[in-house]
XYZ file of C-alpha atoms in Angstrom:
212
model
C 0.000 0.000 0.000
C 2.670 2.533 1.086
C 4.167 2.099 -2.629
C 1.476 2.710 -4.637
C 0.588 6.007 -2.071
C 4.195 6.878 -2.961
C 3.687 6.731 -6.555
C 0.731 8.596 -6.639
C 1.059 11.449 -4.002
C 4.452 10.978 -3.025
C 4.914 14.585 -4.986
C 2.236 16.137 -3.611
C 2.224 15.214 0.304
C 4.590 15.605 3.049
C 6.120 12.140 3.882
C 4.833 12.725 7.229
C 1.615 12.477 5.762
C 1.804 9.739 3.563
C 2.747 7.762 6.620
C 0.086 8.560 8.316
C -2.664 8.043 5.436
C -0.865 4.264 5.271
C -1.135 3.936 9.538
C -4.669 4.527 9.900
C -5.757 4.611 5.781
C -8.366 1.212 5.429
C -7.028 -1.085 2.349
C -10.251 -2.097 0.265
C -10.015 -4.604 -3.073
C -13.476 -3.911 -4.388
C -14.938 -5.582 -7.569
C -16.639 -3.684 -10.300
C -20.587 -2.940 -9.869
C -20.439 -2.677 -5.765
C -22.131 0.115 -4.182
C -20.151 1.552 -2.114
C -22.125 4.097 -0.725
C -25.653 4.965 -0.916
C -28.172 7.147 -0.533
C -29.143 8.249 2.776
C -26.362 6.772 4.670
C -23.840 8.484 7.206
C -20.527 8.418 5.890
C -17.452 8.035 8.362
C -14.885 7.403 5.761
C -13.221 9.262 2.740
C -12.076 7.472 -0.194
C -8.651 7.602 -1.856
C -8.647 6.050 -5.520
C -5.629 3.855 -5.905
C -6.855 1.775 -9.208
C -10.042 1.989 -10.961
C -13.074 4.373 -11.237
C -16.141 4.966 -9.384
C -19.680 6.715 -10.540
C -21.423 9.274 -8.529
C -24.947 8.991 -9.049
C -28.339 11.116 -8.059
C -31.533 10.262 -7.261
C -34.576 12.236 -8.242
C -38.091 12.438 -5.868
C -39.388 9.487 -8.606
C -36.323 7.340 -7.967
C -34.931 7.474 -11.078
C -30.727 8.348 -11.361
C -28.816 10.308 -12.977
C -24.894 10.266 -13.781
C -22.749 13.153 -12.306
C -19.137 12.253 -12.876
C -16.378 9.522 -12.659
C -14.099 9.268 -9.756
C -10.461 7.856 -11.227
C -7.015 6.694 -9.542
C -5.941 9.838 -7.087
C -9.292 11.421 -6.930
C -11.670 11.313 -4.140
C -15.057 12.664 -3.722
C -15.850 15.989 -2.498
C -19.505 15.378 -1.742
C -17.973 12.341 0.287
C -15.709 14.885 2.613
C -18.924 17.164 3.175
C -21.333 14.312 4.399
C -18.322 13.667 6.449
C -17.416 16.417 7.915
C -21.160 17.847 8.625
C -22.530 14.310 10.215
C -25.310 14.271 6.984
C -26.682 11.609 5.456
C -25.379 10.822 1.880
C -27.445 12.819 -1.081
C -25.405 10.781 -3.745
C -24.710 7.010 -4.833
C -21.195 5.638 -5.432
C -20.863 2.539 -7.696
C -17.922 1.344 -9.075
C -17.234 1.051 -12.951
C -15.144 -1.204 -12.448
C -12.841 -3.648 -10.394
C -11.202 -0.994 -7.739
C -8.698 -0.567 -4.982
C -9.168 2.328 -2.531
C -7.599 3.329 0.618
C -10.862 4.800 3.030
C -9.410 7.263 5.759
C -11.781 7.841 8.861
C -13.125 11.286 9.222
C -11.415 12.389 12.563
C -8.249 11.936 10.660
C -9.556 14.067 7.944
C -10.667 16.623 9.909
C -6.910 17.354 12.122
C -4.851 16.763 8.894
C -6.605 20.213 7.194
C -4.655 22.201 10.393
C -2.305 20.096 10.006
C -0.358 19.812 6.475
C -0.923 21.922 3.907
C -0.729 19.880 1.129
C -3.332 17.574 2.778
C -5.896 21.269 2.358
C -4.761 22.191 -0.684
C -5.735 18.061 -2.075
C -9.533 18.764 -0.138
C -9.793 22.511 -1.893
C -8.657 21.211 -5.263
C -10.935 18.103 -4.868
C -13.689 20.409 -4.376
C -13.019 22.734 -7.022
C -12.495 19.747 -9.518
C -15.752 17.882 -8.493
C -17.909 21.072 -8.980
C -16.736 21.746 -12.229
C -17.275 18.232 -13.167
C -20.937 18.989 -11.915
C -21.268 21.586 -14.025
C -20.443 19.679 -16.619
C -22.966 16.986 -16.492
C -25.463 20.036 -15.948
C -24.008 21.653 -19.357
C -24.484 18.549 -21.153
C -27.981 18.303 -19.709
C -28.765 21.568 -20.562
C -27.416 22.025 -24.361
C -26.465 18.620 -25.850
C -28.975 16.262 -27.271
C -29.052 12.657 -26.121
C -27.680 11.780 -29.209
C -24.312 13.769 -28.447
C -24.985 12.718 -24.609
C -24.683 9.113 -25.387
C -21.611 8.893 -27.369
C -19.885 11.363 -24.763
C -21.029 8.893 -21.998
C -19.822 6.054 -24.147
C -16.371 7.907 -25.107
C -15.742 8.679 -21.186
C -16.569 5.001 -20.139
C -13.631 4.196 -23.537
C -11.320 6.108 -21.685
C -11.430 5.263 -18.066
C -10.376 1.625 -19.351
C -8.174 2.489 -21.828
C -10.411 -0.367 -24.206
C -12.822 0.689 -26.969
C -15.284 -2.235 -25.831
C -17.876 -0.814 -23.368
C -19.526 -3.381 -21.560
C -22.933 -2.108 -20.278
C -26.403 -2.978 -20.959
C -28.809 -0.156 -22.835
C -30.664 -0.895 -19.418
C -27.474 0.804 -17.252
C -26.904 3.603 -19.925
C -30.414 4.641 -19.798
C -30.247 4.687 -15.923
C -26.629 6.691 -15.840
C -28.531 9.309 -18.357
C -31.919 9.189 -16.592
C -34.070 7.857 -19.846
C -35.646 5.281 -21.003
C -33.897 1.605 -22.180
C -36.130 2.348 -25.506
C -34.671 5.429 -26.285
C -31.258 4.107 -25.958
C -31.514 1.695 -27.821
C -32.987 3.686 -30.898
C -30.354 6.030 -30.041
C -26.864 3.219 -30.203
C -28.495 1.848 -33.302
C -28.701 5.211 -35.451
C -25.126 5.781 -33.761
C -24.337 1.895 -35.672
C -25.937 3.271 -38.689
C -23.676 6.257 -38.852
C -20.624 4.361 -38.284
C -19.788 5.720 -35.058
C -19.978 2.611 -32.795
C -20.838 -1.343 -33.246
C -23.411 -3.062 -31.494
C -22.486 -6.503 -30.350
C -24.172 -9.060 -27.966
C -22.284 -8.221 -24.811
C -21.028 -5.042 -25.803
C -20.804 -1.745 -27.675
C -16.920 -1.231 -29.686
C -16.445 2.768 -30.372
C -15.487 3.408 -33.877
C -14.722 6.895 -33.263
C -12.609 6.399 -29.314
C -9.290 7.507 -29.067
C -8.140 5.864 -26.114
């Protein structure tokens, strides 16, 4: 653990600090498609991405979800640090995309290392700043792309966090990360296979146009 902490903050955090993330940081080997937190749950842990990528979800009053953004290796989640912090129940749901490994640090921890090392606040500012922009974002896209363009950047983001241009999700799971309808979806992916953009196969959807 203390190697791969060194390779990915061991430029950005005191060495103090990175000993003390791996003394009291929680080791987790998580396989794709776990929920790893959900909605209306207290959260007494922040996560550190060491491998893999996790999606933050919403819920609307009908129950229905929509995608807000990817977590990848060295992120964490901002949202995460405020339930935290404040003692409030989770607004969000965190699945991951795929098979992960995570370090989850315990809020008291959190909480003295901000007076403590300054690299540790600038990490929680940046986080912050980096998440809300991502937000706004997913709100852009909501606001002033089509589906059309919303699927194939969906499909292009999921090409890129594993490097492969085979994405491997249902039309059921893309209509639920882009709160529609498994119908429209799949009308959508098949005048995308018309147009030569992507190929529909059995198990999976290959991106013509990824450049991963």
């Amino acid at each position: 653990m203390e190697e791969l902490l060194i390779d990915l903050y061991g430029g950005q955090f005191e060495r103090e600090l990175l000993a003390e993330i791996a003394a009291v940081g929680i080791y987790k080997d998580i396989p794709a498609d776990t929920i790893l937190m959900d909605f209306g749950q207290y959260v007494k842990s922040m996560p550190l991405l060491l491998q893999g990528a996790i999606k933050i979800m919403r819920e609307d009053q009908q129950g229905d979800e929509l995608l807000l953004y990817f977590l990848e290796k060295g992120d964490t989640c901002a949202m995460t640090l405020s339930c935290c912090m404040g003692a409030t129940k989770s607004e969000i749901r965190a699945v991951t995309e795929t098979d992960t490994q995570l370090i989850l640090i315990p809020v008291q921890h959190m909480e003295s290392w901000l007076g403590k090392y300054k690299s540790w606040r600038g990490f929680v500012m940046d986080s912050y700043h980096d998440r809300m922009m991502e937000m706004l974002d997913a709100i852009d896209s909501i606001a002033f792309m089509n589906l059309e363009d919303r699927v194939m950047k969906l499909l292009q983001e999921k090409a890129q966090i594993v490097q492969n241009k085979e994405v491997y999700n249902t039309h059921k799971e893309l209509a639920q990360e882009l709160h529609t309808s498994r119908v429209v979806i799949s009308r959508i992916l098949k005048k995308l296979e018309n147009e030569g953009r992507i190929s529909l196969h059995r198990s999976h959807i290959t991106l013509i146009e990824a450049d991963v």
